[in-house]
Amino acid sequence: PGAGGNLAAELAARATPDGYTIFYNTSAIVIGPALYGKVNYDTLKDFAPVALTASVPMVLVVNPQLPARSVKEFLDLAKSRPGALNYSSSGTGTITHLASAMMSAQTGVQTQHIPYKGGGPALTGLLAGDVQMMIDLTANLLAQVQAGKLRALAVTTRQRVRGLADLPTLEEVGLKGFDLAASDGLYTPAGTPAAVVERINAAINLALQDDSVRQRLQAAGLEPAGGTPEKFAQLMRDESAKWLPIIRRSGATLG
């Protein structure tokens, strides 16, 4: 842990490429370089992508005390009270911050960002009513939504989410092109023999076909993925290109 995953990424990038050091990370691996300005690794050159294990959708939630039962009602309320509504995040430049900043930029609403030191405190602040809104991974919020402690308004992906099938997507309610999800996956250091990468990839894909594995991932709000190393590498390139302008628009920097 440390520096948004950058410390672990640097250690993994410098490890011997023999297949015995495997790095598990999320979208932080492509967000970090743009956020910190200078890191001691190159996301697209220093790693051999092995397998995308899961895609993790995000969900827009509000404190139930807020008189907003749809995205439109939330946006109308926010526009009627510029700067009066707050949203929490797990820290400046995290995916929870950037998703909310992207929605604000696209809709023109003025909401205040309240960064917390981690996802747990950010969720606690929302549950307590200290902040009114949050966009976070379904894996982190699903239990609170199902328990009625948070009101879910929409998901951030183009497709509706299993377990929240009644919720519209942000694109469905008018935010054209809005499509954000975290990507969980495995990497090895660049230079790891292709045969080793393929062997690990095959094992991951086999595990992801197991019903019990898929059910446990889905119950936690994750969508099982899989696929080839080449497909995962392309996703990394696409994600790098997508997140950079979002970070620039948000003004977030930790460098």
Short mmCIF file of C-alpha atoms in Angstrom, two decimals:
data_model
loop_
_atom_site.label_atom_id
_atom_site.label_comp_id
_atom_site.label_asym_id
_atom_site.label_seq_id
_atom_site.Cartn_x
_atom_site.Cartn_y
_atom_site.Cartn_z
CA PRO A 1 0.00 0.00 0.00
CA GLY A 2 0.93 3.65 -0.34
CA ALA A 3 0.77 6.54 -2.81
CA GLY A 4 -2.40 5.26 -4.46
CA GLY A 5 -0.80 1.94 -5.38
CA ASN A 6 2.28 3.53 -6.94
CA LEU A 7 4.71 2.00 -4.44
CA ALA A 8 3.50 -1.51 -5.21
CA ALA A 9 3.49 -0.79 -8.94
CA GLU A 10 7.11 0.34 -8.83
CA LEU A 11 8.18 -2.78 -6.92
CA ALA A 12 6.32 -5.01 -9.36
CA ALA A 13 7.76 -3.22 -12.39
CA ARG A 14 11.31 -3.80 -11.07
CA ALA A 15 10.77 -7.44 -10.10
CA THR A 16 12.46 -10.29 -11.94
CA PRO A 17 10.21 -11.20 -14.91
CA ASP A 18 10.02 -14.91 -14.17
CA GLY A 19 6.30 -15.26 -13.42
CA TYR A 20 6.72 -15.48 -9.66
CA THR A 21 5.83 -11.86 -9.02
CA ILE A 22 2.23 -11.16 -10.00
CA PHE A 23 0.73 -7.72 -9.48
CA TYR A 24 -2.98 -7.27 -8.83
CA ASN A 25 -4.35 -3.78 -9.35
CA THR A 26 -7.36 -1.75 -10.38
CA SER A 27 -7.80 1.27 -12.64
CA ALA A 28 -5.39 3.05 -10.27
CA ILE A 29 -2.56 1.72 -12.43
CA VAL A 30 -3.61 3.99 -15.31
CA ILE A 31 -4.88 6.87 -13.15
CA GLY A 32 -1.71 7.17 -11.05
CA PRO A 33 0.73 8.48 -13.68
CA ALA A 34 -1.63 11.25 -14.80
CA LEU A 35 -2.51 12.17 -11.23
CA TYR A 36 0.96 12.17 -9.73
CA GLY A 37 2.68 13.67 -12.76
CA LYS A 38 5.85 11.62 -12.27
CA VAL A 39 6.03 8.01 -11.17
CA ASN A 40 8.91 5.58 -11.36
CA TYR A 41 7.29 3.23 -13.84
CA ASP A 42 5.58 3.34 -17.22
CA THR A 43 2.16 1.72 -17.07
CA LEU A 44 2.12 0.70 -20.73
CA LYS A 45 5.76 -0.38 -21.00
CA ASP A 46 6.80 -1.87 -17.67
CA PHE A 47 4.05 -4.47 -17.27
CA ALA A 48 2.85 -7.51 -19.16
CA PRO A 49 -0.96 -7.57 -18.78
CA VAL A 50 -2.06 -11.10 -17.91
CA ALA A 51 -5.83 -11.15 -17.42
CA LEU A 52 -8.75 -8.87 -16.68
CA THR A 53 -10.43 -10.55 -13.72
CA ALA A 54 -13.44 -8.29 -13.27
CA SER A 55 -15.12 -5.09 -14.31
CA VAL A 56 -16.49 -3.14 -11.36
CA PRO A 57 -19.40 -0.80 -12.15
CA MET A 58 -20.04 2.30 -10.07
CA VAL A 59 -23.28 3.58 -8.63
CA LEU A 60 -24.54 7.06 -7.76
CA VAL A 61 -26.05 7.07 -4.28
CA VAL A 62 -27.49 9.71 -1.98
CA ASN A 63 -28.33 9.87 1.69
CA PRO A 64 -31.99 8.80 2.05
CA GLN A 65 -32.80 12.06 3.86
CA LEU A 66 -32.13 13.98 0.65
CA PRO A 67 -35.41 14.74 -1.18
CA ALA A 68 -34.21 13.30 -4.47
CA ARG A 69 -35.45 10.00 -5.84
CA SER A 70 -34.01 10.23 -9.34
CA VAL A 71 -30.98 11.68 -11.07
CA LYS A 72 -33.14 14.47 -12.50
CA GLU A 73 -34.45 15.39 -9.06
CA PHE A 74 -30.89 15.39 -7.67
CA LEU A 75 -29.59 17.60 -10.49
CA ASP A 76 -32.55 19.97 -10.17
CA LEU A 77 -31.93 20.23 -6.44
CA ALA A 78 -28.21 20.82 -6.92
CA LYS A 79 -28.86 23.51 -9.54
CA SER A 80 -31.34 25.26 -7.26
CA ARG A 81 -28.75 25.32 -4.46
CA PRO A 82 -25.37 25.95 -6.17
CA GLY A 83 -22.48 24.78 -4.02
CA ALA A 84 -24.75 23.73 -1.15
CA LEU A 85 -24.60 19.96 -1.74
CA ASN A 86 -21.47 17.96 -0.94
CA TYR A 87 -20.12 14.71 -2.32
CA SER A 88 -17.60 12.46 -0.64
CA SER A 89 -14.71 10.54 -2.11
CA SER A 90 -12.00 8.24 -0.84
CA GLY A 91 -9.44 10.96 -1.64
CA THR A 92 -8.48 13.55 -4.21
CA GLY A 93 -7.84 11.96 -7.59
CA THR A 94 -9.37 8.61 -6.71
CA ILE A 95 -11.87 7.03 -9.06
CA THR A 96 -14.68 8.05 -6.67
CA HIS A 97 -13.62 11.69 -6.93
CA LEU A 98 -13.09 11.64 -10.69
CA ALA A 99 -16.46 10.02 -11.44
CA SER A 100 -18.32 12.70 -9.48
CA ALA A 101 -16.19 15.45 -11.02
CA MET A 102 -16.98 14.10 -14.49
CA MET A 103 -20.72 14.15 -13.75
CA SER A 104 -20.49 17.72 -12.42
CA ALA A 105 -18.60 18.87 -15.50
CA GLN A 106 -21.06 17.20 -17.85
CA THR A 107 -24.18 18.53 -16.13
CA GLY A 108 -22.92 21.92 -14.98
CA VAL A 109 -24.00 21.38 -11.37
CA GLN A 110 -21.93 22.99 -8.61
CA THR A 111 -21.28 20.55 -5.79
CA GLN A 112 -18.53 20.59 -3.17
CA HIS A 113 -15.93 17.83 -3.07
CA ILE A 114 -15.19 16.50 0.41
CA PRO A 115 -12.18 14.14 0.22
CA TYR A 116 -11.83 11.59 3.00
CA LYS A 117 -8.86 9.43 3.94
CA GLY A 118 -10.21 6.25 2.41
CA GLY A 119 -13.44 4.69 1.23
CA GLY A 120 -14.60 3.64 4.70
CA PRO A 121 -14.61 7.16 6.17
CA ALA A 122 -16.17 8.53 2.96
CA LEU A 123 -19.03 6.05 3.25
CA THR A 124 -19.44 6.79 6.96
CA GLY A 125 -19.74 10.51 6.18
CA LEU A 126 -22.46 9.80 3.65
CA LEU A 127 -24.39 7.50 5.98
CA ALA A 128 -24.19 10.14 8.73
CA GLY A 129 -25.52 12.85 6.43
CA ASP A 130 -22.33 14.93 6.59
CA VAL A 131 -22.32 14.73 2.78
CA GLN A 132 -25.26 14.13 0.48
CA MET A 133 -23.92 12.18 -2.51
CA MET A 134 -21.25 9.75 -3.58
CA ILE A 135 -20.30 7.73 -6.65
CA ASP A 136 -18.40 4.59 -5.70
CA LEU A 137 -17.91 1.00 -6.77
CA THR A 138 -20.99 -1.19 -6.50
CA ALA A 139 -18.79 -3.63 -4.57
CA ASN A 140 -18.46 -1.03 -1.80
CA LEU A 141 -22.06 0.20 -1.71
CA LEU A 142 -24.29 -2.73 -2.68
CA ALA A 143 -24.90 -3.97 0.87
CA GLN A 144 -25.86 -0.49 2.12
CA VAL A 145 -28.21 0.03 -0.83
CA GLN A 146 -29.87 -3.34 -0.31
CA ALA A 147 -30.29 -2.56 3.41
CA GLY A 148 -32.03 0.72 2.56
CA LYS A 149 -29.34 2.83 4.23
CA LEU A 150 -28.49 4.53 0.93
CA ARG A 151 -30.69 5.46 -2.03
CA ALA A 152 -29.24 4.43 -5.39
CA LEU A 153 -30.14 6.63 -8.37
CA ALA A 154 -28.14 5.30 -11.33
CA VAL A 155 -25.14 3.27 -12.43
CA THR A 156 -22.20 4.66 -14.37
CA THR A 157 -21.84 1.97 -17.02
CA ARG A 158 -23.63 1.79 -20.37
CA GLN A 159 -25.26 -1.47 -19.33
CA ARG A 160 -27.46 -1.97 -16.31
CA VAL A 161 -25.91 -3.84 -13.41
CA ARG A 162 -26.80 -7.28 -12.09
CA GLY A 163 -28.29 -6.91 -8.60
CA LEU A 164 -29.44 -3.35 -9.41
CA ALA A 165 -31.33 -4.13 -12.60
CA ASP A 166 -34.09 -1.59 -11.87
CA LEU A 167 -31.59 1.27 -11.79
CA PRO A 168 -31.10 3.26 -15.02
CA THR A 169 -27.68 4.08 -16.36
CA LEU A 170 -26.52 7.70 -16.33
CA GLU A 171 -26.56 7.57 -20.12
CA GLU A 172 -30.21 6.52 -20.06
CA VAL A 173 -31.12 9.60 -18.03
CA GLY A 174 -29.36 12.00 -20.37
CA LEU A 175 -25.62 11.96 -19.68
CA LYS A 176 -24.58 10.87 -23.16
CA GLY A 177 -21.40 8.84 -23.40
CA PHE A 178 -21.07 8.39 -19.64
CA ASP A 179 -19.42 5.00 -19.18
CA LEU A 180 -17.13 4.44 -16.20
CA ALA A 181 -16.09 1.27 -14.42
CA ALA A 182 -13.03 0.12 -12.55
CA SER A 183 -10.93 -2.65 -14.06
CA ASP A 184 -9.40 -5.32 -11.83
CA GLY A 185 -6.66 -7.47 -13.24
CA LEU A 186 -3.33 -9.24 -12.98
CA TYR A 187 0.03 -8.11 -14.35
CA THR A 188 3.57 -9.41 -14.43
CA PRO A 189 6.74 -7.39 -15.06
CA ALA A 190 7.46 -6.66 -18.71
CA GLY A 191 9.70 -9.32 -20.19
CA THR A 192 7.93 -12.22 -18.51
CA PRO A 193 8.04 -15.11 -21.02
CA ALA A 194 4.91 -15.29 -23.15
CA ALA A 195 4.43 -18.95 -22.24
CA VAL A 196 4.31 -18.04 -18.55
CA VAL A 197 1.82 -15.23 -19.17
CA GLU A 198 -0.37 -17.57 -21.22
CA ARG A 199 -0.27 -20.23 -18.51
CA ILE A 200 -1.41 -17.83 -15.80
CA ASN A 201 -4.02 -16.37 -18.14
CA ALA A 202 -5.43 -19.82 -18.87
CA ALA A 203 -5.70 -20.58 -15.14
CA ILE A 204 -7.52 -17.30 -14.47
CA ASN A 205 -9.96 -17.88 -17.33
CA LEU A 206 -10.64 -21.40 -16.10
CA ALA A 207 -11.38 -20.10 -12.59
CA LEU A 208 -13.70 -17.43 -13.96
CA GLN A 209 -15.78 -20.12 -15.66
CA ASP A 210 -16.49 -21.78 -12.32
CA ASP A 211 -20.03 -21.03 -11.18
CA SER A 212 -19.08 -20.66 -7.52
CA VAL A 213 -16.35 -18.15 -8.38
CA ARG A 214 -18.66 -16.15 -10.63
CA GLN A 215 -21.42 -16.13 -8.01
CA ARG A 216 -19.07 -14.88 -5.30
CA LEU A 217 -17.78 -12.09 -7.55
CA GLN A 218 -21.27 -11.07 -8.62
CA ALA A 219 -22.53 -11.10 -5.04
CA ALA A 220 -19.78 -8.59 -4.23
CA GLY A 221 -20.83 -6.30 -7.10
CA LEU A 222 -18.15 -7.37 -9.58
CA GLU A 223 -18.73 -8.56 -13.13
CA PRO A 224 -16.43 -11.51 -14.00
CA ALA A 225 -14.37 -10.78 -17.08
CA GLY A 226 -11.46 -12.83 -18.45
CA GLY A 227 -10.14 -12.83 -21.99
CA THR A 228 -6.72 -12.76 -23.60
CA PRO A 229 -3.63 -10.82 -22.51
CA GLU A 230 -3.85 -8.88 -25.78
CA LYS A 231 -7.42 -7.80 -25.06
CA PHE A 232 -6.41 -6.69 -21.57
CA ALA A 233 -3.45 -4.72 -22.98
CA GLN A 234 -5.78 -2.89 -25.35
CA LEU A 235 -8.11 -2.07 -22.46
CA MET A 236 -5.17 -0.55 -20.58
CA ARG A 237 -4.36 1.68 -23.54
CA ASP A 238 -8.00 2.72 -23.87
CA GLU A 239 -8.30 3.41 -20.14
CA SER A 240 -5.13 5.52 -20.12
CA ALA A 241 -6.51 7.65 -22.94
CA LYS A 242 -9.91 8.00 -21.22
CA TRP A 243 -8.81 8.96 -17.72
CA LEU A 244 -6.23 11.62 -18.63
CA PRO A 245 -8.76 14.26 -19.83
CA ILE A 246 -11.05 13.49 -16.88
CA ILE A 247 -8.18 14.15 -14.46
CA ARG A 248 -7.23 17.36 -16.25
CA ARG A 249 -10.81 18.66 -16.17
CA SER A 250 -11.08 17.89 -12.46
CA GLY A 251 -7.91 19.81 -11.67
CA ALA A 252 -6.81 16.98 -9.37
CA THR A 253 -3.08 16.60 -8.86
CA LEU A 254 -0.87 14.93 -6.28
CA GLY A 255 2.44 15.51 -8.02
#
